[in-house]
Structure formats: structure tokens, C-alpha cells
Amino acid sequence: MCSLAKALSLTASKRRLDQSDAALSKEAMDRLILLAEKIGERLLARGETLGISESSSGGLISAALLSVAGASRWYRGAGVIYTPNGFYGLMGLKREDIEGMRSSTEPYAAFMAGHIRKTLRTNWGLSETGAAGPDGNPYGDAAGHTCTAVIGAEVSSTRTLETGLGDRRENMVLFAEAALRHVIDVLE
């Protein structure tokens, strides 16, 4: 095969892979958006608002929620708290604020959900914190581990998800989906 034919064949193969990745991404995002629409409908009907603190989902929770037309009526904002700089700078917290806690746990998720709720003055706070992969985190949690919390005035709900997967992107989508489903369950 001449070099031009090889280049064209490689280009066509890459295009098929890119289209396949895009289709997977669109399918995953569509799934998240359907959940976000349910959340928006419920919050709007109740006249309530939501704030987000997410970590290993990398902003996918907020992206799904903001994809819903009219989200500004119930979505108040978010922080992707991925490093200590985000924790200290964006959230305005200090190490002593989480004394005895570590990230990627249900108590930490509950604390962050409560903090974002208070900071943004919302009815509800949602937090997600975990280890997307391909490796686990420094605390010993395996890739595919995440904790979510939904906090309201009289409600505090936490969950842990273990996907058992090392695929970073797949875990990020699964984490966002779990967090959105958690909010739906609490709002029912």
C-alpha cells in the first residue's frame, strides 16, 4: 500500500473512531440531560433552588443541569473542587473546617453539600467527591469510588457508589448520573 493510501486509510479509521466517541458522548450526555430535566421540573414546581460542589465528575453534573432551558430559575451555581486550591480559594474553606474528615467520604460530601448550599443561599446542596481513575486516590479508595450528598433544610442524604471500573471517562459519567439520580430520589 502506498503512503498516500495508508494515510487516507488511517484518516478514515480515525474519523470512524472519533464519530464513535462522539456518539457515545452524546448518548451519555443525553442520559444526563433527561435526569437534569426531571430535577429542573421538580425544583421549578416547588419554587426551590440548587447549588453544586462536584469533584471527580469534572463539571458534568453542572453541564447537564445547565443544558436545561430555563435553568437559571433554579440553578444557582457550582464549583468543581478538584484540588486544594479550589477548596481553599473557591470555597473559602480552611483545613480546620474539615477536621477529622477526608475527601471521597460521605461525611465530606455532606459537609461540602451543606457548605455550597449555605454559600449560594439555595434550598438544596449537592456534592460529589471520589476517584474517577484510572488509579485510586491517595486515601486508598479504588478508581470508580464516589460519594454523593444532597442536603436541604430538613434533609441530609448520602450515598456511596463503587463502579469497579478503571475507565476515567466512564466513571465520570456514572458519577454524574448517580448524583443526579440522588437529587431526584430526595425530591420525590
mmCIF file of C-alpha atoms in Angstrom:
data_model
loop_
_atom_site.group_PDB
_atom_site.id
_atom_site.type_symbol
_atom_site.label_atom_id
_atom_site.label_comp_id
_atom_site.label_asym_id
_atom_site.label_seq_id
_atom_site.Cartn_x
_atom_site.Cartn_y
_atom_site.Cartn_z
ATOM 1 C CA MET A 1 0.000 0.000 0.000
ATOM 2 C CA CYS A 2 1.468 3.382 -0.952
ATOM 3 C CA SER A 3 1.965 6.012 1.735
ATOM 4 C CA LEU A 4 -0.948 8.146 0.452
ATOM 5 C CA ALA A 5 -3.330 5.174 0.637
ATOM 6 C CA LYS A 6 -2.074 4.345 4.160
ATOM 7 C CA ALA A 7 -2.597 7.956 5.247
ATOM 8 C CA LEU A 8 -6.127 8.006 3.801
ATOM 9 C CA SER A 9 -6.942 4.675 5.437
ATOM 10 C CA LEU A 10 -5.629 5.899 8.805
ATOM 11 C CA THR A 11 -7.561 9.155 8.443
ATOM 12 C CA ALA A 12 -10.781 7.256 7.682
ATOM 13 C CA SER A 13 -10.207 4.930 10.653
ATOM 14 C CA LYS A 14 -9.564 7.874 12.962
ATOM 15 C CA ARG A 15 -12.715 9.623 11.699
ATOM 16 C CA ARG A 16 -14.789 6.475 12.443
ATOM 17 C CA LEU A 17 -13.283 6.296 15.942
ATOM 18 C CA ASP A 18 -13.933 9.997 16.536
ATOM 19 C CA GLN A 19 -17.536 9.597 15.376
ATOM 20 C CA SER A 20 -17.958 6.559 17.621
ATOM 21 C CA ASP A 21 -16.573 8.509 20.617
ATOM 22 C CA ALA A 22 -18.858 11.437 19.809
ATOM 23 C CA ALA A 23 -21.878 9.131 19.590
ATOM 24 C CA LEU A 24 -21.021 7.596 22.955
ATOM 25 C CA SER A 25 -20.514 11.028 24.450
ATOM 26 C CA LYS A 26 -23.789 12.307 23.031
ATOM 27 C CA GLU A 27 -25.650 9.243 24.308
ATOM 28 C CA ALA A 28 -24.166 9.666 27.782
ATOM 29 C CA MET A 29 -24.888 13.384 27.851
ATOM 30 C CA ASP A 30 -28.458 12.815 26.643
ATOM 31 C CA ARG A 31 -28.958 10.400 29.559
ATOM 32 C CA LEU A 32 -27.688 13.024 31.999
ATOM 33 C CA ILE A 33 -29.831 15.756 30.459
ATOM 34 C CA LEU A 34 -33.003 13.653 30.856
ATOM 35 C CA LEU A 35 -32.251 13.390 34.570
ATOM 36 C CA ALA A 36 -31.450 17.103 34.752
ATOM 37 C CA GLU A 37 -34.792 17.939 33.129
ATOM 38 C CA LYS A 38 -36.605 15.961 35.837
ATOM 39 C CA ILE A 39 -34.691 17.856 38.508
ATOM 40 C CA GLY A 40 -35.488 21.183 36.888
ATOM 41 C CA GLU A 41 -39.195 20.347 36.654
ATOM 42 C CA ARG A 42 -39.328 19.342 40.321
ATOM 43 C CA LEU A 43 -37.383 22.338 41.583
ATOM 44 C CA LEU A 44 -39.411 24.755 39.464
ATOM 45 C CA ALA A 45 -42.705 23.249 40.664
ATOM 46 C CA ARG A 46 -41.525 23.610 44.261
ATOM 47 C CA GLY A 47 -40.028 27.080 43.803
ATOM 48 C CA GLU A 48 -36.665 25.812 45.050
ATOM 49 C CA THR A 49 -33.018 26.199 44.047
ATOM 50 C CA LEU A 50 -29.896 24.043 43.851
ATOM 51 C CA GLY A 51 -26.139 24.594 44.253
ATOM 52 C CA ILE A 52 -23.428 22.082 43.299
ATOM 53 C CA SER A 53 -19.993 21.136 44.590
ATOM 54 C CA GLU A 54 -18.524 18.462 42.354
ATOM 55 C CA SER A 55 -15.122 16.905 42.037
ATOM 56 C CA SER A 56 -14.414 13.689 40.147
ATOM 57 C CA SER A 57 -17.407 14.180 37.838
ATOM 58 C CA GLY A 58 -15.442 17.145 36.485
ATOM 59 C CA GLY A 59 -18.341 19.510 35.840
ATOM 60 C CA LEU A 60 -20.631 17.014 34.097
ATOM 61 C CA ILE A 61 -23.351 17.462 36.731
ATOM 62 C CA SER A 62 -23.442 21.198 36.137
ATOM 63 C CA ALA A 63 -23.163 20.784 32.366
ATOM 64 C CA ALA A 64 -26.241 18.543 32.351
ATOM 65 C CA LEU A 65 -28.229 20.884 34.591
ATOM 66 C CA LEU A 66 -27.264 23.943 32.564
ATOM 67 C CA SER A 67 -28.326 22.190 29.348
ATOM 68 C CA VAL A 68 -31.931 22.539 30.509
ATOM 69 C CA ALA A 69 -33.638 25.627 29.124
ATOM 70 C CA GLY A 70 -34.609 27.967 31.948
ATOM 71 C CA ALA A 71 -32.077 26.515 34.400
ATOM 72 C CA SER A 72 -31.327 29.986 35.759
ATOM 73 C CA ARG A 73 -34.694 29.851 37.557
ATOM 74 C CA TRP A 74 -33.478 27.036 39.849
ATOM 75 C CA TYR A 75 -29.713 26.522 39.321
ATOM 76 C CA ARG A 76 -27.638 28.944 41.394
ATOM 77 C CA GLY A 77 -24.063 27.904 40.656
ATOM 78 C CA ALA A 78 -21.325 25.393 41.279
ATOM 79 C CA GLY A 79 -17.705 24.750 41.992
ATOM 80 C CA VAL A 80 -15.583 21.965 40.585
ATOM 81 C CA ILE A 81 -13.440 21.382 43.659
ATOM 82 C CA TYR A 82 -10.651 19.208 42.333
ATOM 83 C CA THR A 83 -7.574 20.430 44.185
ATOM 84 C CA PRO A 84 -6.731 22.135 47.479
ATOM 85 C CA ASN A 85 -6.626 25.458 45.577
ATOM 86 C CA GLY A 86 -10.324 25.052 44.755
ATOM 87 C CA PHE A 87 -11.126 24.008 48.286
ATOM 88 C CA TYR A 88 -9.307 26.926 49.869
ATOM 89 C CA GLY A 89 -9.766 29.581 47.186
ATOM 90 C CA LEU A 90 -13.109 28.966 45.529
ATOM 91 C CA MET A 91 -14.926 27.522 48.530
ATOM 92 C CA GLY A 92 -13.201 29.805 51.044
ATOM 93 C CA LEU A 93 -12.504 26.935 53.410
ATOM 94 C CA LYS A 94 -9.588 26.095 55.679
ATOM 95 C CA ARG A 95 -8.073 22.754 56.665
ATOM 96 C CA GLU A 96 -9.594 23.052 60.158
ATOM 97 C CA ASP A 97 -13.085 23.306 58.611
ATOM 98 C CA ILE A 98 -12.897 19.599 57.796
ATOM 99 C CA GLU A 99 -11.023 18.426 60.868
ATOM 100 C CA GLY A 100 -11.336 14.653 61.117
ATOM 101 C CA MET A 101 -12.709 14.290 57.548
ATOM 102 C CA ARG A 102 -11.132 13.473 54.230
ATOM 103 C CA SER A 103 -12.436 13.805 50.704
ATOM 104 C CA SER A 104 -14.157 10.897 48.960
ATOM 105 C CA THR A 105 -16.265 10.057 52.033
ATOM 106 C CA GLU A 106 -19.930 10.523 52.843
ATOM 107 C CA PRO A 107 -19.232 12.923 55.765
ATOM 108 C CA TYR A 108 -17.069 15.096 53.482
ATOM 109 C CA ALA A 109 -19.725 15.024 50.731
ATOM 110 C CA ALA A 110 -22.362 16.090 53.274
ATOM 111 C CA PHE A 111 -20.136 18.892 54.541
ATOM 112 C CA MET A 112 -19.480 20.201 51.016
ATOM 113 C CA ALA A 113 -23.171 19.969 50.038
ATOM 114 C CA GLY A 114 -24.104 21.930 53.156
ATOM 115 C CA HIS A 115 -21.368 24.467 52.533
ATOM 116 C CA ILE A 116 -22.328 25.123 48.894
ATOM 117 C CA ARG A 117 -25.979 25.368 49.962
ATOM 118 C CA LYS A 118 -25.095 27.991 52.552
ATOM 119 C CA THR A 119 -22.634 29.847 50.303
ATOM 120 C CA LEU A 120 -25.047 30.118 47.373
ATOM 121 C CA ARG A 121 -28.135 30.521 49.613
ATOM 122 C CA THR A 122 -30.019 27.679 47.944
ATOM 123 C CA ASN A 123 -32.706 25.305 49.173
ATOM 124 C CA TRP A 124 -30.588 22.305 48.200
ATOM 125 C CA GLY A 125 -26.890 21.483 48.033
ATOM 126 C CA LEU A 126 -25.468 18.574 46.047
ATOM 127 C CA SER A 127 -21.910 17.335 46.412
ATOM 128 C CA GLU A 128 -19.946 14.613 44.618
ATOM 129 C CA THR A 129 -16.427 13.525 45.628
ATOM 130 C CA GLY A 130 -14.472 10.479 44.514
ATOM 131 C CA ALA A 131 -11.784 8.841 42.395
ATOM 132 C CA ALA A 132 -12.535 8.657 38.663
ATOM 133 C CA GLY A 133 -9.417 6.692 37.728
ATOM 134 C CA PRO A 134 -7.590 5.138 36.129
ATOM 135 C CA ASP A 135 -5.970 4.819 39.561
ATOM 136 C CA GLY A 136 -7.457 5.225 43.008
ATOM 137 C CA ASN A 137 -6.888 8.214 45.263
ATOM 138 C CA PRO A 138 -4.163 8.695 47.898
ATOM 139 C CA TYR A 139 -6.587 7.639 50.662
ATOM 140 C CA GLY A 140 -6.898 4.081 49.383
ATOM 141 C CA ASP A 141 -10.209 4.355 47.530
ATOM 142 C CA ALA A 142 -10.191 2.439 44.251
ATOM 143 C CA ALA A 143 -10.958 4.027 40.909
ATOM 144 C CA GLY A 144 -14.728 4.061 40.495
ATOM 145 C CA HIS A 145 -15.431 5.170 44.075
ATOM 146 C CA THR A 146 -17.578 8.229 44.693
ATOM 147 C CA CYS A 147 -19.757 9.655 47.450
ATOM 148 C CA THR A 148 -22.701 11.988 46.932
ATOM 149 C CA ALA A 149 -24.728 14.067 49.345
ATOM 150 C CA VAL A 150 -27.952 16.030 48.992
ATOM 151 C CA ILE A 151 -28.616 18.497 51.790
ATOM 152 C CA GLY A 152 -31.748 20.555 52.388
ATOM 153 C CA ALA A 153 -33.231 22.410 55.338
ATOM 154 C CA GLU A 154 -34.503 19.216 56.959
ATOM 155 C CA VAL A 155 -32.917 16.543 54.773
ATOM 156 C CA SER A 156 -29.435 15.035 54.740
ATOM 157 C CA SER A 157 -28.891 12.093 52.406
ATOM 158 C CA THR A 158 -25.568 10.471 51.488
ATOM 159 C CA ARG A 159 -24.634 7.578 49.210
ATOM 160 C CA THR A 160 -21.551 5.722 48.042
ATOM 161 C CA LEU A 161 -21.092 4.235 44.583
ATOM 162 C CA GLU A 162 -18.413 1.686 43.661
ATOM 163 C CA THR A 163 -18.386 1.075 39.895
ATOM 164 C CA GLY A 164 -15.402 -1.295 39.945
ATOM 165 C CA LEU A 165 -14.202 0.344 36.725
ATOM 166 C CA GLY A 166 -10.863 1.970 35.942
ATOM 167 C CA ASP A 167 -12.141 3.913 32.918
ATOM 168 C CA ARG A 168 -11.934 7.580 33.897
ATOM 169 C CA ARG A 169 -14.469 8.971 31.412
ATOM 170 C CA GLU A 170 -16.987 6.221 32.030
ATOM 171 C CA ASN A 171 -16.690 6.731 35.792
ATOM 172 C CA MET A 172 -17.162 10.477 35.430
ATOM 173 C CA VAL A 173 -20.434 9.923 33.568
ATOM 174 C CA LEU A 174 -21.570 7.260 36.043
ATOM 175 C CA PHE A 175 -20.720 9.562 38.968
ATOM 176 C CA ALA A 176 -22.720 12.422 37.440
ATOM 177 C CA GLU A 177 -25.637 10.078 36.745
ATOM 178 C CA ALA A 178 -25.591 8.758 40.316
ATOM 179 C CA ALA A 179 -25.525 12.307 41.716
ATOM 180 C CA LEU A 180 -28.442 13.441 39.550
ATOM 181 C CA ARG A 181 -30.464 10.337 40.458
ATOM 182 C CA HIS A 182 -29.718 11.049 44.118
ATOM 183 C CA VAL A 183 -31.271 14.508 43.809
ATOM 184 C CA ILE A 184 -34.338 13.079 42.035
ATOM 185 C CA ASP A 185 -34.814 10.485 44.769
ATOM 186 C CA VAL A 186 -34.593 13.103 47.512
ATOM 187 C CA LEU A 187 -37.009 15.452 45.748
ATOM 188 C CA GLU A 188 -39.670 12.722 45.303
#
